[in-house]
Tab-separated table of C-alpha atoms and ligand atoms in Angstrom:
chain	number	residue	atom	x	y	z
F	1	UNK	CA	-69.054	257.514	-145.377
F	2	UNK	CA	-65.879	255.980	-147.220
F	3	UNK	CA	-62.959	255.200	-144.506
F	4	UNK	CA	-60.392	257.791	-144.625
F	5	UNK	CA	-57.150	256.595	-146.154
F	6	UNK	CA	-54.273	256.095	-143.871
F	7	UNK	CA	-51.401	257.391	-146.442
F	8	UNK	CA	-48.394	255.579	-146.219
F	9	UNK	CA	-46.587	256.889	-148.751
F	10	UNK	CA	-47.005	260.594	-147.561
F	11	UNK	CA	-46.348	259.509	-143.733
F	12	UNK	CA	-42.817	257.523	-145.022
F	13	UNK	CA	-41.958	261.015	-146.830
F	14	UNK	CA	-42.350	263.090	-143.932
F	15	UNK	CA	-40.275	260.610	-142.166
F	16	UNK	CA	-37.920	260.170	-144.484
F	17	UNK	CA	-37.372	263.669	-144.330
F	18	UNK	CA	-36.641	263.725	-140.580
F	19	UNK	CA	-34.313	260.897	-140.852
F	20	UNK	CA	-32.239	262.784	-143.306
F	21	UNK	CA	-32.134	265.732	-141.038
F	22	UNK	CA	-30.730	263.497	-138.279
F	23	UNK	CA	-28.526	262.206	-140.468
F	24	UNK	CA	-26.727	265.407	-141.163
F	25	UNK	CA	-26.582	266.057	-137.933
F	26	UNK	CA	-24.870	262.544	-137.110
F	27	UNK	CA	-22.313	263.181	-140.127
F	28	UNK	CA	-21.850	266.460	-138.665
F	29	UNK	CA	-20.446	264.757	-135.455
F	30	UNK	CA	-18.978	261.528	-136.852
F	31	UNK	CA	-17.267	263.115	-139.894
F	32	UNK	CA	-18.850	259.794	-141.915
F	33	UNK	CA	-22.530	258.758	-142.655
F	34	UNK	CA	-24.448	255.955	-141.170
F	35	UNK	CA	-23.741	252.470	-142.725
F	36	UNK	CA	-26.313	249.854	-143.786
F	37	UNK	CA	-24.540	246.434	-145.094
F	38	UNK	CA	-26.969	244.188	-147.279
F	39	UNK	CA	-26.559	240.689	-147.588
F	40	UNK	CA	-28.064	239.452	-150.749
F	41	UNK	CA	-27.698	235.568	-151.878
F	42	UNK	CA	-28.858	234.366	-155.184
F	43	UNK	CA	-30.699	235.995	-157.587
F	44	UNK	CA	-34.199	236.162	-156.655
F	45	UNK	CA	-35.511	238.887	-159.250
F	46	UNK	CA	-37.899	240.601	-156.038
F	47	UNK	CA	-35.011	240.380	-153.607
F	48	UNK	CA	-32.891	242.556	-155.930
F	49	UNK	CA	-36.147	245.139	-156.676
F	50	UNK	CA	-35.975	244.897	-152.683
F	51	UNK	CA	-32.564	245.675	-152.367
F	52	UNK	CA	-32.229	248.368	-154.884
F	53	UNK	CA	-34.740	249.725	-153.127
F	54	UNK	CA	-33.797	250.134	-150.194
F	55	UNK	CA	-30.180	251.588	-151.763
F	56	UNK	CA	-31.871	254.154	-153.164
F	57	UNK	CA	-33.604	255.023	-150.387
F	58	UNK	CA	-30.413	255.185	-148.390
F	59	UNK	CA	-29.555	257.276	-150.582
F	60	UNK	CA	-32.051	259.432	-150.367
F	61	UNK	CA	-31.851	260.069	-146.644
F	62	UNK	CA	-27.988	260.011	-146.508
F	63	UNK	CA	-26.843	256.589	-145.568
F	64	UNK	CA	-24.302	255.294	-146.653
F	65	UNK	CA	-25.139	251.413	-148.186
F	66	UNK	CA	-22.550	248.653	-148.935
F	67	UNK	CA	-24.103	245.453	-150.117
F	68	UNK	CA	-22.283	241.917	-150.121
F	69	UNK	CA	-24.178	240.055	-153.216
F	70	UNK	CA	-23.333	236.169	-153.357
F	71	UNK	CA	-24.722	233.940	-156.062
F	72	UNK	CA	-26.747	230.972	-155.714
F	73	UNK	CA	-24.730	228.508	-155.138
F	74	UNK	CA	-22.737	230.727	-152.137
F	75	UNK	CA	-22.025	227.919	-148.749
F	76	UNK	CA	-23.766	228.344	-145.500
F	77	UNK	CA	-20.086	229.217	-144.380
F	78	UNK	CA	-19.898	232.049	-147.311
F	79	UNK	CA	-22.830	234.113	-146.324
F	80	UNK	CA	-22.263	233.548	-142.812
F	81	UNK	CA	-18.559	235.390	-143.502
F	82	UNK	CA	-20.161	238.048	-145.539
F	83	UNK	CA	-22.245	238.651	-142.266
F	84	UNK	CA	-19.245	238.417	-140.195
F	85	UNK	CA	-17.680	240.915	-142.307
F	86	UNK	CA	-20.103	243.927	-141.839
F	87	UNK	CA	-20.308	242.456	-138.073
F	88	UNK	CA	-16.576	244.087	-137.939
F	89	UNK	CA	-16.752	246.878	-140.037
F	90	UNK	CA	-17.086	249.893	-138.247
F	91	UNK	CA	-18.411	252.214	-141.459
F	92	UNK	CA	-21.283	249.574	-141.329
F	93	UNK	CA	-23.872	250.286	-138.140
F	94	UNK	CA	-26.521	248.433	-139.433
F	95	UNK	CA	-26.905	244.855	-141.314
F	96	UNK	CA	-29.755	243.687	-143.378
F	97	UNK	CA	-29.912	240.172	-144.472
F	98	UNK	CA	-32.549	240.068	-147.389
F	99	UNK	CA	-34.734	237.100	-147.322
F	100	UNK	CA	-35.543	234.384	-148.608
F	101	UNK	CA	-32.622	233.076	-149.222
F	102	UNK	CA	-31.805	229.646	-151.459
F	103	UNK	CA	-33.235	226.146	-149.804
F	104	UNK	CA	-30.057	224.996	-149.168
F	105	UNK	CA	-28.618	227.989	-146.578
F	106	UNK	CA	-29.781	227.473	-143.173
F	107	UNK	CA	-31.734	231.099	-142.706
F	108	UNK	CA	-31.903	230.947	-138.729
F	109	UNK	CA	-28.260	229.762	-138.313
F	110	UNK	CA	-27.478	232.889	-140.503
F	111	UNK	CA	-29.429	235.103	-138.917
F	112	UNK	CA	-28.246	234.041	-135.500
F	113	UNK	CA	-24.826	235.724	-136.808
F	114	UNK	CA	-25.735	239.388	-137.358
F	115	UNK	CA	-24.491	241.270	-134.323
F	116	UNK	CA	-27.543	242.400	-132.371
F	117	UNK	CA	-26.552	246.029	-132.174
F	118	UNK	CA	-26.133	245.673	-135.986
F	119	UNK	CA	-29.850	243.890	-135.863
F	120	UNK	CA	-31.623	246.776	-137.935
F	121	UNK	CA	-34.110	244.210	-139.519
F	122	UNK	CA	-35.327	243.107	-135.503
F	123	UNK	CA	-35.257	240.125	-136.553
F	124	UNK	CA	-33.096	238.199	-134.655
F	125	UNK	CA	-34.631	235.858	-131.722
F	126	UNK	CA	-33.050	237.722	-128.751
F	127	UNK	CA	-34.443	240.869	-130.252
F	128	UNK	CA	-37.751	239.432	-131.071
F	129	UNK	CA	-37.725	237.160	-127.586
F	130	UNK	CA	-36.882	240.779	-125.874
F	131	UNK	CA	-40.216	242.220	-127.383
F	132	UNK	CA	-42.181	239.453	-125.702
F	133	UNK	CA	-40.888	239.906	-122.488
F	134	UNK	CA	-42.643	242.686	-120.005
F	135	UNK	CA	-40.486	245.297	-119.422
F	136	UNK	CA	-37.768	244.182	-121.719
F	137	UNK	CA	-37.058	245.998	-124.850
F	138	UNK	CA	-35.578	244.670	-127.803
F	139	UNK	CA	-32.393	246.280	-129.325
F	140	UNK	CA	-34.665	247.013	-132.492
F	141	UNK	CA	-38.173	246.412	-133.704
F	142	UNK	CA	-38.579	244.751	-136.922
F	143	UNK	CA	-39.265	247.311	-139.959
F	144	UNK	CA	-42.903	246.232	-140.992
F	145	UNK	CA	-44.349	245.672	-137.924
F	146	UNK	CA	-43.010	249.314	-136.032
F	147	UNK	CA	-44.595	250.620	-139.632
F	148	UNK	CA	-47.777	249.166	-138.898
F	149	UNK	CA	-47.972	250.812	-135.149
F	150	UNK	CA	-46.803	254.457	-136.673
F	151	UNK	CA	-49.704	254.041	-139.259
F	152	UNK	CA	-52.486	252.903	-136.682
F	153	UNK	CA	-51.163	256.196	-134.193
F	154	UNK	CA	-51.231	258.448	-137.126
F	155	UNK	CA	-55.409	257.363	-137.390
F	156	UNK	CA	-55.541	258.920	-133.528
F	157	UNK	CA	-57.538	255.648	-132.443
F	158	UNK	CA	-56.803	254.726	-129.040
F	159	UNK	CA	-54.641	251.148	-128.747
F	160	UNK	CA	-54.885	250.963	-124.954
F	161	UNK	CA	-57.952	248.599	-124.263
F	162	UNK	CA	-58.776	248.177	-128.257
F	163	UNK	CA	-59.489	244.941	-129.387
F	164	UNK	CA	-56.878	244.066	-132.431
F	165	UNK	CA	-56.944	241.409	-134.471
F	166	UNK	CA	-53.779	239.946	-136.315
F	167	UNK	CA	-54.229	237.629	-139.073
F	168	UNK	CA	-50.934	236.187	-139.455
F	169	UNK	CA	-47.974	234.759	-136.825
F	170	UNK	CA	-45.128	235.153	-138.830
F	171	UNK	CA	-41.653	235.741	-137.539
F	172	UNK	CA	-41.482	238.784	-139.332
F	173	UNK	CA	-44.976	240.512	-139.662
F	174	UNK	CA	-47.683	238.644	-138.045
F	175	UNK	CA	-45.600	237.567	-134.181
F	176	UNK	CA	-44.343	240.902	-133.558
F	177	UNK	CA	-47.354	243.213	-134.769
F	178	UNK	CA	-49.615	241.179	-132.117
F	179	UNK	CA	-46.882	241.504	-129.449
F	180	UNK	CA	-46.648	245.497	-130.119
F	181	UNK	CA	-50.109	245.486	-129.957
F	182	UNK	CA	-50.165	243.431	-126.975
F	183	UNK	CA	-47.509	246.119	-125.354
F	184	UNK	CA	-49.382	249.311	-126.106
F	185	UNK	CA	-52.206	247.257	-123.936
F	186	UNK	CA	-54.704	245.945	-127.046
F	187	UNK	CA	-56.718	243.097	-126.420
F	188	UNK	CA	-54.688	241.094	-128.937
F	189	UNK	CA	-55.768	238.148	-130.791
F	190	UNK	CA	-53.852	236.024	-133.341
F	191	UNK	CA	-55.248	234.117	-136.260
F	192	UNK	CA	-53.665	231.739	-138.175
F	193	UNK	CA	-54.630	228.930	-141.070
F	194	UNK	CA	-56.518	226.874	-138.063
F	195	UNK	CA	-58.487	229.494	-136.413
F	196	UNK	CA	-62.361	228.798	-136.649
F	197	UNK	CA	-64.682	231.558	-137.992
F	198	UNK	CA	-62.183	233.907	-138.772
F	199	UNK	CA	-64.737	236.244	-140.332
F	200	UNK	CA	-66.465	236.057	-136.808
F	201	UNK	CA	-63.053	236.554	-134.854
F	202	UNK	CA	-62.636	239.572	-137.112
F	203	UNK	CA	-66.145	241.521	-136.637
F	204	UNK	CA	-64.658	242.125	-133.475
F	205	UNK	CA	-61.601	244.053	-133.878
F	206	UNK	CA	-61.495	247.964	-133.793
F	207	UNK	CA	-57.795	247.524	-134.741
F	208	UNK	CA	-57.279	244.623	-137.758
F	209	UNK	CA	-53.763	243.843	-139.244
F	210	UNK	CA	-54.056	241.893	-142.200
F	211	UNK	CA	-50.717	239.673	-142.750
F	212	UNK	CA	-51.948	236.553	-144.603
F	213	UNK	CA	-50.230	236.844	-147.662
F	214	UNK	CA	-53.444	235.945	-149.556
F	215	UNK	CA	-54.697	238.161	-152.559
F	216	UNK	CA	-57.901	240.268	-151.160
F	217	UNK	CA	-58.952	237.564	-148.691
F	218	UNK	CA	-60.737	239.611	-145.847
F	219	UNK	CA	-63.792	240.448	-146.962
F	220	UNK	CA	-65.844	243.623	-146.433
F	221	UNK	CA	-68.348	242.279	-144.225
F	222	UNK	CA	-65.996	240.589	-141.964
F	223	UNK	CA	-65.242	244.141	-140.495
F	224	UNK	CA	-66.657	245.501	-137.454
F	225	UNK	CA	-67.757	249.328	-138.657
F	226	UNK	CA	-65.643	251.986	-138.207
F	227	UNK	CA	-62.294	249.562	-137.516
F	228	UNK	CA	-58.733	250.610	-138.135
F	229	UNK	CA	-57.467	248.046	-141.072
F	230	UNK	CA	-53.967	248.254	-141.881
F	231	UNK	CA	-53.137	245.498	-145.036
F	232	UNK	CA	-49.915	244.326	-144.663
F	233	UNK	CA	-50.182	241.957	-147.661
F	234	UNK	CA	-48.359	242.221	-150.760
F	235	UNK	CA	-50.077	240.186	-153.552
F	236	UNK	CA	-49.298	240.179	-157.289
F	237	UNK	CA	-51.861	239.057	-159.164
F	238	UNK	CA	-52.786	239.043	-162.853
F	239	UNK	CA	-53.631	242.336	-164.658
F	240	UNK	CA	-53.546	242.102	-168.882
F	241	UNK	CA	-54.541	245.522	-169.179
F	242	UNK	CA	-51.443	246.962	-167.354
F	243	UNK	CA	-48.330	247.360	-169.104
F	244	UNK	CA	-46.248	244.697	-166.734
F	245	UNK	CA	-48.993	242.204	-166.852
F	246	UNK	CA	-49.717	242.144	-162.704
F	247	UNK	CA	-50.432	244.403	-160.556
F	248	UNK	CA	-50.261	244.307	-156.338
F	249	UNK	CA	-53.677	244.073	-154.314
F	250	UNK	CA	-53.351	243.367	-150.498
F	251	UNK	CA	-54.732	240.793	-148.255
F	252	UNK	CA	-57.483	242.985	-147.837
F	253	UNK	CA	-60.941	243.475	-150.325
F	254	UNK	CA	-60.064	247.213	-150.288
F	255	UNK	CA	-63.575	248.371	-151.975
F	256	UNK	CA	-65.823	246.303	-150.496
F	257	UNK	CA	-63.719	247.148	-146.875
F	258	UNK	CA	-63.790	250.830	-147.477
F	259	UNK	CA	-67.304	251.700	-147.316
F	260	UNK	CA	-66.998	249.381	-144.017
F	261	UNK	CA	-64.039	250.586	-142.020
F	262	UNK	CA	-63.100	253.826	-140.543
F	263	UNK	CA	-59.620	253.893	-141.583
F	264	UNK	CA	-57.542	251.697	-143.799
F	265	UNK	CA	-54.417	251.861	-145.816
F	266	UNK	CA	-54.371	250.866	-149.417
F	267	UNK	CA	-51.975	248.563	-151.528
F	268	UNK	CA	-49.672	249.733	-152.440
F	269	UNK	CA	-48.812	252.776	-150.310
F	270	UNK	CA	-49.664	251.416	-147.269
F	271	UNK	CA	-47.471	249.409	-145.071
F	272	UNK	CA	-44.796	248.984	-147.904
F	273	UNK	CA	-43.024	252.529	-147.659
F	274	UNK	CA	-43.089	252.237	-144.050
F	275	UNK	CA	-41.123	248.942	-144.085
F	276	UNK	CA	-37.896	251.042	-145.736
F	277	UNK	CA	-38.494	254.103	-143.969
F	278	UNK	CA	-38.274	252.189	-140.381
F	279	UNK	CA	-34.888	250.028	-141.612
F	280	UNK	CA	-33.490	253.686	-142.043
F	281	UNK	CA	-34.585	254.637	-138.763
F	282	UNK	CA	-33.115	251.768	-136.898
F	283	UNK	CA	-29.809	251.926	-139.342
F	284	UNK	CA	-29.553	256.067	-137.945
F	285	UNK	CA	-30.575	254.133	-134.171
F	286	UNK	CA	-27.473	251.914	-134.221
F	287	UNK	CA	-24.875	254.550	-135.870
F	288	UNK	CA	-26.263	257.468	-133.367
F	289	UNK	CA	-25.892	254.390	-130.329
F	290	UNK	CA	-22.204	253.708	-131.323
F	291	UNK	CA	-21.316	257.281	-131.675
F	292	UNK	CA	-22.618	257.683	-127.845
F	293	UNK	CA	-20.764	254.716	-127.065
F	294	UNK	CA	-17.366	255.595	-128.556
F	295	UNK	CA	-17.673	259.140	-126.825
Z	1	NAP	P1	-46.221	234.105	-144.119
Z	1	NAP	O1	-44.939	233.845	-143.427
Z	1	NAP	O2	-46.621	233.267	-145.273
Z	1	NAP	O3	-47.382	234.019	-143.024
Z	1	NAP	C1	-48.732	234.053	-143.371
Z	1	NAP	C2	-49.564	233.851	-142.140
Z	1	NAP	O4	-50.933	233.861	-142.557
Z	1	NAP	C3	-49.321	232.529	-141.423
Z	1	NAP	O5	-49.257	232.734	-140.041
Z	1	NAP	C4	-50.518	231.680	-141.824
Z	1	NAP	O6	-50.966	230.775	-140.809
Z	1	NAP	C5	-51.598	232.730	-141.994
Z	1	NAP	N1	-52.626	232.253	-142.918
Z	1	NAP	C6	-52.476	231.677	-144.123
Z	1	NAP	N2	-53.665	231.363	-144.654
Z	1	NAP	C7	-54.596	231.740	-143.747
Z	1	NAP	C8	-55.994	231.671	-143.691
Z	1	NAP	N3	-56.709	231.128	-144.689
Z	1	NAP	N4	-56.629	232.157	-142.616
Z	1	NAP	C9	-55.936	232.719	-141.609
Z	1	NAP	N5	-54.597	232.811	-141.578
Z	1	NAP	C10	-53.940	232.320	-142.646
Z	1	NAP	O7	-46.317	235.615	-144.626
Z	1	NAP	P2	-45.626	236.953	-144.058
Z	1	NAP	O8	-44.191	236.931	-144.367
Z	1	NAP	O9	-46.072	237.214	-142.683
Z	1	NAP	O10	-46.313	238.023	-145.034
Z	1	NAP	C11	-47.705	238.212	-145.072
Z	1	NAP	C12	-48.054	239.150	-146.193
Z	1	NAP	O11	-47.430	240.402	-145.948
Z	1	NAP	C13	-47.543	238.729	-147.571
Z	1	NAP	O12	-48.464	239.156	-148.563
Z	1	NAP	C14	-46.242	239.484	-147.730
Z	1	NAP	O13	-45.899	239.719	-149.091
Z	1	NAP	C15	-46.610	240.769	-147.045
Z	1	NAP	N6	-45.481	241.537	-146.526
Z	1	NAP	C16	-45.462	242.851	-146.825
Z	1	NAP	C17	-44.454	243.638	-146.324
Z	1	NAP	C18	-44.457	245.084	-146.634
Z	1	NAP	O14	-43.486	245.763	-146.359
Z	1	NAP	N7	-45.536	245.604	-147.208
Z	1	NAP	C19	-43.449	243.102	-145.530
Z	1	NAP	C20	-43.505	241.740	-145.221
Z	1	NAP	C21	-44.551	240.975	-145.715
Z	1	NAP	P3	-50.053	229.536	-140.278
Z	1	NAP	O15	-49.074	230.143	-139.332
Z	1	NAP	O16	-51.029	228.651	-139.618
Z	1	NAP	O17	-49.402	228.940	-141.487
């Protein structure tokens, strides 16, 4: 039998939904909306697609979104002001810093800057050292990763005592899936360029998170029957008969997988809506925290 689908897209909507219910409720209390501030540098044509999307899904739910857009050539000391700026505005709760940003700006030093109850992205290292720590928890999760763990719950599989695989150790994705994993007590193991037999590292996993960035790299057999695959990867590759040219395919041989696997998500509509839907989550987190901590 053919895995069921895990539908992103329809589990962001009903989120999304819920989010914007909250957020009347906050503006009903604050008298303003939540605030997202963007930081975008340069002009990276898939960092501005990014960033309009997530606009318009601000929109969408409620929030309000201000973004500070530098060009290319902005100074280290210029973006790290434009942070600084939303770090002291109070109509701004949460502050996204879109990535990557040009060679020459020093990302971490920037990063270091947001204010952590302004870290809706999760991203920076206290946050992200707090999620590795037992009984510590972080201010925020990062987006992609807390989308992965919704969409691997909403299969019903049982986490505790699973074995999980993560291909992947990124900072953003890879790192902080296996250490969620890790905390809802997986067996967690982390693969990485080096590993050795990946294929046999993966026949074990009931759980697999697929964050290797490589077009359709996993392969069908690799998976242990009946697993939970969630494809984080976002690959455009070439596709002449489509009216842009390319089209996206995950990290993840989704035909050859499906007829393998119990659940999986596809690309897109996977892991991709989840990644906005859980920035506007956090964003309503820190504007409902500061309203409990101004009352
Ligand atoms: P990344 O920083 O490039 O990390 C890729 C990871 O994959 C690294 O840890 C790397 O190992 C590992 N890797 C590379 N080749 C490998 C191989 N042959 N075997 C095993 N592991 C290998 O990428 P990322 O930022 O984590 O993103 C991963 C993918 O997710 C990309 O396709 C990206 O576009 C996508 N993504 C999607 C979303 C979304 O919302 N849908 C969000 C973020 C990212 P080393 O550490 O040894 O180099």
């Amino acid at each position: 039998m053919p895995a069921e689908i895990i539908d992103g897209r329809a589990v962001a909507k009903r989120l999304q939904a819920e989010i914007g219910e909250h957020v009347k409720d906050f503006v009903a209390s604050a008298g303003a909306a939540p605030g997202l501030g963007v930081v975008l540098v340069g002009d990276d044509p898939a960092s501005a697609m990014y960033v309009r999307m997530k606009r318009r899904a601000c929109e969408r739910v409620g929030i309000h979104s201000e973004a500070h857009i530098l060009p290319a050539s902005a100074t280290q000391q210029e973006v790290e002001s434009a942070i600084r700026a939303f770090n002291c505005d109070q109509s701004i709760h949460g502050i996204l810093v879109q990535l990557p940003m040009p060679d020459h700006i020093d990302e971490e030093a920037a990063l270091n800057v947001v204010g952590l109850a302004k870290d809706v992205d999760g991203i920076h290292p206290v946050n992200l050292g707090l999620l590795g720590m037992r009984g510590r928890e972080p201010s925020f999760t990062p987006a992609t990763p807390t989308g992965v763990m919704i969409l691997i719950n909403e299969t019903g599989a049982q986490i505790e005592g699973a074995e999980a695989v993560v291909i992947g150790r990124s900072n953003i994705v890879g790192l902080p899936v296996a250490l969620m994993l890790a905390n809802a007590n997986a067996t967690v193991t982390i693969c990485h360029s080096r590993t050795r037999d990946l294929a046999k590292v993966v026949k074990r996993a009931d759980i697999l998170v697929a964050a290797v960035g490589r077009a359709e790299y996993v392969q069908g057999d690799w998976l242990k029957p009946g697993a939970v695959v969630i494809d984080v990867g976002s690959n455009s590759v070439p596709a002449p008969e489509s009216e842009k040219g390319y089209r996206y395919v995950g990290d993840v041989d989704f035909e050859a997988a499906r007829s393998v696997a119990g659940h999986i998500t596809k690309v897109p509509g996977g892991v991709g809506p989840m990644t906005i839907t859980m920035l506007l989550a956090n964003t309503l987190k820190a504007a409902q925290r500061s309203l409990a901590v101004a009352s």
